[in-house]
Every structure is written in C-alpha cells, then in structure tokens.
PDB file of C-alpha atoms in Angstrom:
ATOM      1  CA  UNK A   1      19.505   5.590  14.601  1.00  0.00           C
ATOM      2  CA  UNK A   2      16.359   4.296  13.652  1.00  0.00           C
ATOM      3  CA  UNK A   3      16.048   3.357  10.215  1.00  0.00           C
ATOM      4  CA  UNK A   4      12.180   3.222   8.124  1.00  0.00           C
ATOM      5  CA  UNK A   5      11.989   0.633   5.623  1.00  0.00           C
ATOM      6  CA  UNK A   6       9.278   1.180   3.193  1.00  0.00           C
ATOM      7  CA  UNK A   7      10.132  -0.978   0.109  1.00  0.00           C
ATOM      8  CA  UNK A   8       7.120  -0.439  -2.064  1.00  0.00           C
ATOM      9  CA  UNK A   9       7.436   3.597  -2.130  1.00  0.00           C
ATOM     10  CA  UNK A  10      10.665   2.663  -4.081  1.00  0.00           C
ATOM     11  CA  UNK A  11       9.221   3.179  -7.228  1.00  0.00           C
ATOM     12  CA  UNK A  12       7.346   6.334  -6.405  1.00  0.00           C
ATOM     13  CA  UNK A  13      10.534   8.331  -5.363  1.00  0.00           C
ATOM     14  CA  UNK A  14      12.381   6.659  -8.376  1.00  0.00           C
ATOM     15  CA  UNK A  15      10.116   7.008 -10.674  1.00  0.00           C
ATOM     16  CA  UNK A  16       7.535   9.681  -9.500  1.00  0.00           C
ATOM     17  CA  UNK A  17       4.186  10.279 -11.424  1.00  0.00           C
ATOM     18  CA  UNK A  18       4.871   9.291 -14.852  1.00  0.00           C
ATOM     19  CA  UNK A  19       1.926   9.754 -17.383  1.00  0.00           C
ATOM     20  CA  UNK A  20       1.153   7.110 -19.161  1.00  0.00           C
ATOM     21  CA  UNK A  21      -2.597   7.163 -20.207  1.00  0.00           C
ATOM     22  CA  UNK A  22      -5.184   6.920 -16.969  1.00  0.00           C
ATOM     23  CA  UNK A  23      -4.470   4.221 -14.294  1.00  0.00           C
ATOM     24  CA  UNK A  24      -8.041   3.632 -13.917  1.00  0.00           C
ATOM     25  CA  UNK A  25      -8.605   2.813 -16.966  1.00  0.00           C
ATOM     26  CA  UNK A  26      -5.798   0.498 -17.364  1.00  0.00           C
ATOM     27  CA  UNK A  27      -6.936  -1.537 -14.029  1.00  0.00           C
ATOM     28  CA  UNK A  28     -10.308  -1.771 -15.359  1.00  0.00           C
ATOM     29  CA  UNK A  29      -9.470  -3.094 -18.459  1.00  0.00           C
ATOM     30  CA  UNK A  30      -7.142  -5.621 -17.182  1.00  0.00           C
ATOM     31  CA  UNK A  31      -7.354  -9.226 -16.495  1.00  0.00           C
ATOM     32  CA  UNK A  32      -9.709 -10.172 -13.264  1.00  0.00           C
ATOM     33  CA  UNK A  33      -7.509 -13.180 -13.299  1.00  0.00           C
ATOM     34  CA  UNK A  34      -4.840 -10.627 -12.160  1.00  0.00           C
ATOM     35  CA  UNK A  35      -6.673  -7.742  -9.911  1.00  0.00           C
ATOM     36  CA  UNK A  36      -4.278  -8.987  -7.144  1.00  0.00           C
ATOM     37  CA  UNK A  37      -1.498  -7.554  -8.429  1.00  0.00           C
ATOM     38  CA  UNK A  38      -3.577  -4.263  -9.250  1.00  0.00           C
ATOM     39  CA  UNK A  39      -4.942  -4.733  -5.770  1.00  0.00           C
ATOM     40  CA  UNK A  40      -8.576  -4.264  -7.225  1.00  0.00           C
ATOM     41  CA  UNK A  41     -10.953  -5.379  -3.937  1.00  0.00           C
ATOM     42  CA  UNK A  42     -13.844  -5.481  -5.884  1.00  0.00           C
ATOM     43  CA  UNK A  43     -15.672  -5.032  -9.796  1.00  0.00           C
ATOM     44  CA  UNK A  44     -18.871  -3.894  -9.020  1.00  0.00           C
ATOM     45  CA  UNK A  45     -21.225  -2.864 -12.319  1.00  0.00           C
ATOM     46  CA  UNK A  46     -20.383   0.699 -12.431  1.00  0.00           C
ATOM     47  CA  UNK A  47     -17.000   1.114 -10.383  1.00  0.00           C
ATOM     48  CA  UNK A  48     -13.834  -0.978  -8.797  1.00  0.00           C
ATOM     49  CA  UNK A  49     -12.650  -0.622  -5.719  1.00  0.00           C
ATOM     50  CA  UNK A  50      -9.166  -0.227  -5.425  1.00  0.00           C
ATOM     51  CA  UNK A  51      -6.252   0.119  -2.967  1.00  0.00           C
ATOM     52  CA  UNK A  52      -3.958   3.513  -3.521  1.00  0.00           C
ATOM     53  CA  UNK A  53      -0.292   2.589  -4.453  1.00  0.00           C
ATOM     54  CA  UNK A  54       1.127   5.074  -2.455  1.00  0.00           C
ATOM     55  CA  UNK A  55      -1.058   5.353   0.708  1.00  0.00           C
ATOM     56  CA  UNK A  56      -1.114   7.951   2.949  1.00  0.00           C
ATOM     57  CA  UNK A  57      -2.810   5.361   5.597  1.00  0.00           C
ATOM     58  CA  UNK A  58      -2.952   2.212   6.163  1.00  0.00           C
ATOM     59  CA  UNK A  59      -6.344   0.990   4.289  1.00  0.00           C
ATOM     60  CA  UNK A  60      -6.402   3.881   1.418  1.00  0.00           C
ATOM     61  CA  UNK A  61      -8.815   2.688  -0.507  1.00  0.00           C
ATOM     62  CA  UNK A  62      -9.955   4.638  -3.247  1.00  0.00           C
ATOM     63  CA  UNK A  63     -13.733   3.942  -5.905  1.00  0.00           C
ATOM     64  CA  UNK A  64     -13.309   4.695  -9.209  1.00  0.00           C
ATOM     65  CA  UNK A  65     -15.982   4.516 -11.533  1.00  0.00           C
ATOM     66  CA  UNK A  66     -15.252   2.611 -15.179  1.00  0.00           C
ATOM     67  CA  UNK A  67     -16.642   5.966 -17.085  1.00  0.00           C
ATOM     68  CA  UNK A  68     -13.595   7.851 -17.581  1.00  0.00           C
ATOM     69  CA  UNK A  69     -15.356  11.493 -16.959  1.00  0.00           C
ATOM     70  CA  UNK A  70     -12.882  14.256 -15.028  1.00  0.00           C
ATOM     71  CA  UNK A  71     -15.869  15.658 -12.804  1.00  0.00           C
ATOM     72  CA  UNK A  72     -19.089  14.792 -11.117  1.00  0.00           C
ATOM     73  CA  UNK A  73     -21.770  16.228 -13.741  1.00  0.00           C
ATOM     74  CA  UNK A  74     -20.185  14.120 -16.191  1.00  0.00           C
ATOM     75  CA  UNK A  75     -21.052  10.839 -14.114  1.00  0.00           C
ATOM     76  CA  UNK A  76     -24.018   9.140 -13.773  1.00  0.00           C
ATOM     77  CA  UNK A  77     -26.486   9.073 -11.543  1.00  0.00           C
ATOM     78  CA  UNK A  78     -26.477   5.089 -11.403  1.00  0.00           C
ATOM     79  CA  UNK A  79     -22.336   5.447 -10.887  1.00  0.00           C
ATOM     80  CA  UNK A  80     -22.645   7.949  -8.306  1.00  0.00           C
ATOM     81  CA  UNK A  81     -24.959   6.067  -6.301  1.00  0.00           C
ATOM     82  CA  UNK A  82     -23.122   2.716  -6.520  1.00  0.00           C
ATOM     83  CA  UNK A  83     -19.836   4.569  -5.745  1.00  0.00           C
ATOM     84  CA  UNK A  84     -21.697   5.800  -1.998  1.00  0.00           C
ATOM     85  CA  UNK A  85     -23.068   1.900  -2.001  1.00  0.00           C
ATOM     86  CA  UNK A  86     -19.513   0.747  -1.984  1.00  0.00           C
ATOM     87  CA  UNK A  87     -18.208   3.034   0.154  1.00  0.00           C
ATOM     88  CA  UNK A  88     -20.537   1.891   2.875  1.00  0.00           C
ATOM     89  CA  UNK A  89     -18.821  -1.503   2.040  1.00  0.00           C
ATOM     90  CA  UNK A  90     -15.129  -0.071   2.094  1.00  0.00           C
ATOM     91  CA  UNK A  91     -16.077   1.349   5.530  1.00  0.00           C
ATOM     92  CA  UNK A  92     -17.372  -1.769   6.926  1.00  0.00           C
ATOM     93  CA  UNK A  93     -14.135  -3.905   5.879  1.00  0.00           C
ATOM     94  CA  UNK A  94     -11.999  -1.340   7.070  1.00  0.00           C
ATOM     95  CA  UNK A  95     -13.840  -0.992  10.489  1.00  0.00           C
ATOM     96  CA  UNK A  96     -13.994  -4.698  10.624  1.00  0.00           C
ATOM     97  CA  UNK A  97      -9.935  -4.980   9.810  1.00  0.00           C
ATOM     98  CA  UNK A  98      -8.355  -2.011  11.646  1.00  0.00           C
ATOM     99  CA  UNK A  99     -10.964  -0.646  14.199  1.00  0.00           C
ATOM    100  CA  UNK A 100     -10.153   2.705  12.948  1.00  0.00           C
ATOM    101  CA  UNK A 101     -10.861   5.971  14.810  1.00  0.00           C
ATOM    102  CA  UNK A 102     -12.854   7.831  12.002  1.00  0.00           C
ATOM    103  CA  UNK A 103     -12.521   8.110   8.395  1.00  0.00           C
ATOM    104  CA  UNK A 104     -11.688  10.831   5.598  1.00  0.00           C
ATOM    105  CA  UNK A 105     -13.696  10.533   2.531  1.00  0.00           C
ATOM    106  CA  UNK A 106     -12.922  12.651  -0.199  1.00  0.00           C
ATOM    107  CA  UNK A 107     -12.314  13.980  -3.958  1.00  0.00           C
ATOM    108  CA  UNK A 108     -10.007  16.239  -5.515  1.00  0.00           C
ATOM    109  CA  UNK A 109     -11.395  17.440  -9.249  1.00  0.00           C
ATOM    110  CA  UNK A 110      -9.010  19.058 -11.073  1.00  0.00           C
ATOM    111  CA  UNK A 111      -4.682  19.691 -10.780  1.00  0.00           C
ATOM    112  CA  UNK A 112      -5.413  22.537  -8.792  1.00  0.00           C
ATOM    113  CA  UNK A 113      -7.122  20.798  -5.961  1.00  0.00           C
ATOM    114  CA  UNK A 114      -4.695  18.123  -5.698  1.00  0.00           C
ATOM    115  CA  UNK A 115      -5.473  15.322  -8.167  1.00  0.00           C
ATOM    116  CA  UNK A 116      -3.000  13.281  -8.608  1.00  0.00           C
ATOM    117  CA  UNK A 117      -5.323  11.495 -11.678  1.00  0.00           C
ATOM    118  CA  UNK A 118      -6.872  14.842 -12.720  1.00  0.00           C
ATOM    119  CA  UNK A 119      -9.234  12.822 -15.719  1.00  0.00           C
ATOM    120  CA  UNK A 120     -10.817  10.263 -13.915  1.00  0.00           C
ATOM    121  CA  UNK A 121     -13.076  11.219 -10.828  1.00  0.00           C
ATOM    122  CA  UNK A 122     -12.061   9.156  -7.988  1.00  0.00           C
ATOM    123  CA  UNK A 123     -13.434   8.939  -3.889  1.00  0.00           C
ATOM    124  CA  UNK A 124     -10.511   8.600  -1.175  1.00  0.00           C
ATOM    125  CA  UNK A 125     -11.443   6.440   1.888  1.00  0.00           C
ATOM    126  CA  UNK A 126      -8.857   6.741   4.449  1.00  0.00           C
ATOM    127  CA  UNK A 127      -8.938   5.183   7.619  1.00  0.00           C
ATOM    128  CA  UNK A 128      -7.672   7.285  10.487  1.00  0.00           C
ATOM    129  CA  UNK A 129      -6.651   7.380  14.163  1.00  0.00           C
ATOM    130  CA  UNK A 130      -5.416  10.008  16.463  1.00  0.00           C
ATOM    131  CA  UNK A 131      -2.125  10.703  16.025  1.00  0.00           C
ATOM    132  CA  UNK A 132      -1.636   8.882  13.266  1.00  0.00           C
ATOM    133  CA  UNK A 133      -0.707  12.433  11.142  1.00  0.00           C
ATOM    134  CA  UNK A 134       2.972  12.742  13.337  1.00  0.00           C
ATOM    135  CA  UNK A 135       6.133  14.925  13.317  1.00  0.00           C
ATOM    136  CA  UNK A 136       7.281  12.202  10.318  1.00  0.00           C
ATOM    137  CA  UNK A 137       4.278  13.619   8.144  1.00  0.00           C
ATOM    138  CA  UNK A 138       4.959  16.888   9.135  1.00  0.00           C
ATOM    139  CA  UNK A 139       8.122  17.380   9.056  1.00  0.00           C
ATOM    140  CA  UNK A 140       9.749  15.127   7.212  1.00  0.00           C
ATOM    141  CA  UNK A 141       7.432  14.336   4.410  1.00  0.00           C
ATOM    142  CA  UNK A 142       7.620  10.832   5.185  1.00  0.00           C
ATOM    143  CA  UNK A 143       4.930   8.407   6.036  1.00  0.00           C
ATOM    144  CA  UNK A 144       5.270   5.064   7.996  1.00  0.00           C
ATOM    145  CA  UNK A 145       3.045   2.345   7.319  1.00  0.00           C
ATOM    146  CA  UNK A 146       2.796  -1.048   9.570  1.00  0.00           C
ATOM    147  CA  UNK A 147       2.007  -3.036   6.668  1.00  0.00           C
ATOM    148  CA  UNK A 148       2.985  -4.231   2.789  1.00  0.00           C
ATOM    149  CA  UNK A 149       0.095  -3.305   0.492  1.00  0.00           C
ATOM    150  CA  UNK A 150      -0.077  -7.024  -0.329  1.00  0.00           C
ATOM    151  CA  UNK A 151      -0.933  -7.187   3.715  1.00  0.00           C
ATOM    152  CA  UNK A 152      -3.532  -4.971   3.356  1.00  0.00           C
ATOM    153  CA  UNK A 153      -5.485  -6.456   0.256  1.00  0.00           C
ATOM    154  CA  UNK A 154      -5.219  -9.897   1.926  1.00  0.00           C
ATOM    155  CA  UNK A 155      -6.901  -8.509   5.100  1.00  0.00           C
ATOM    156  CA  UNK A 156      -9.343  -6.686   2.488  1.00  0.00           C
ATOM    157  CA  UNK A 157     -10.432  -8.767   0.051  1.00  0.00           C
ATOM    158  CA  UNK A 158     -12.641 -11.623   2.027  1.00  0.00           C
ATOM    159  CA  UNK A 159     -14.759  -8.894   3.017  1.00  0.00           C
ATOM    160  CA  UNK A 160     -15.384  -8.746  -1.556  1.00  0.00           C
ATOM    161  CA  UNK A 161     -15.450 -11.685  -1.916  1.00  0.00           C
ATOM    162  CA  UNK A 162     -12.149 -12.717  -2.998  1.00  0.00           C
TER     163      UNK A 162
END
C-alpha cells in the first residue's frame, strides 16, 4: 500500500473553514517582519501576493487587494490594474520555478460560486500541467503535492524580492 503524506492539510481536515474575521485582512495587517510564516510573496501598494494554504497545485498563488470590498465594482480602478500587473509577475516566477504547462486564473464572487473568502475579492493563479487533475482528484478527493508550502515560498520569493 502506498501511503500520501501531506502534513500541512492537517489542520484543514481538523479544523476545516473556521470564521474568524477575513484572512486577508489579517495578513495584511500583520507584521512584514513575519510574511514568511503568512507566506506573503510580495506587498505591493494596492495588493499582496500570497500563497493559498490549502493548494490545489503546486504554486497556488492567489492577489488580494488590501480594500476589503466582496466584488469587482467595489474595487478600484488603480487596485484592479495593479492586481493584472502582479499577476504578470506571479506568472513569470512560476514559469521561471516549475515550467508549467498553462495556467488557470480566476475569481469566485460570492458563496454560491465557490468562495471560500466570500468578502474579500481575490484572483487564483494556478499553475498547471497535463495530467496533473488524476483519478486521486477525482475520485478520491485527495490532492498530492511534491512539495511543503514552505518549499514553495522559498522557490517564490527571490523572484519579490525577498
């Protein structure tokens, strides 16, 4: 039997989604001094770039802006446009890093379509490659990921400056 260790889910399936004001918020407002340990890439004037907790690939990054504002017409145009800036930074460092195969960008505003944090708008950046969505996703609801998220923001992070 092959067994999948994936230590830092732990405290997703212990724990699961527990709301306690908007994670987005908190990271923004926390210490720079510690933005490894909320693997935060990058503080750019408008938005941070940060790595998802629980990933669904390797590399999910995700740009939030610092405005806490649930959709799109409640951001800025300023925001918005830094947030694509970024992104076209996120895609380089990823590309650079993990010579993905193509990339899913993407938002979900509102519970309904999926937002996990419904109150903050947020852009996905996944990094994908073929086959990379196998009978484990599938069928067993499980993802495998080659790497610790600490991996991943050390491979990141030269690439903000950090």
């Amino acid at each position: 039997m092959d067994i999948l260790w994936t230590p830092w889910r732990f405290r997703y399936v212990s724990e699961g989604v527990k709301k306690s004001g908007c994670v987005f918020c908190a990271k923004t407002a926390a210490d720079p001094a510690l933005d490894g340990e909320n693997l935060i890439l990058y503080r750019a004037r408008r938005n941070l770039v940060v790595l998802n907790l629980f990933p669904y690939t390797t590399g999910h990054t995700m740009i939030a802006p610092y405005a806490h504002v649930a959709t799109l017409a409640e951001l800025d145009a300023e925001s918005l446009a830094e947030m694509m800036t970024l992104a076209q930074k996120v895609e380089t460092a990823l590309e650079r890093t993990y010579h993905p195969e193509g990339y899913n960008l993407g938002m979900n505003l509102g519970r309904s379509a999926g937002a996990g944090v419904a109150d903050h708008v947020h852009l996905h950046f996944l990094p994908r490659w073929t086959g990379d969505t196998s009978f484990m996703t599938t069928v067993g609801e499980t993802r495998v990921h080659p790497e610790e998220l600490s991996t991943t923001y050390a491979k990141l992070a030269p690439f903000f400056g950090k």
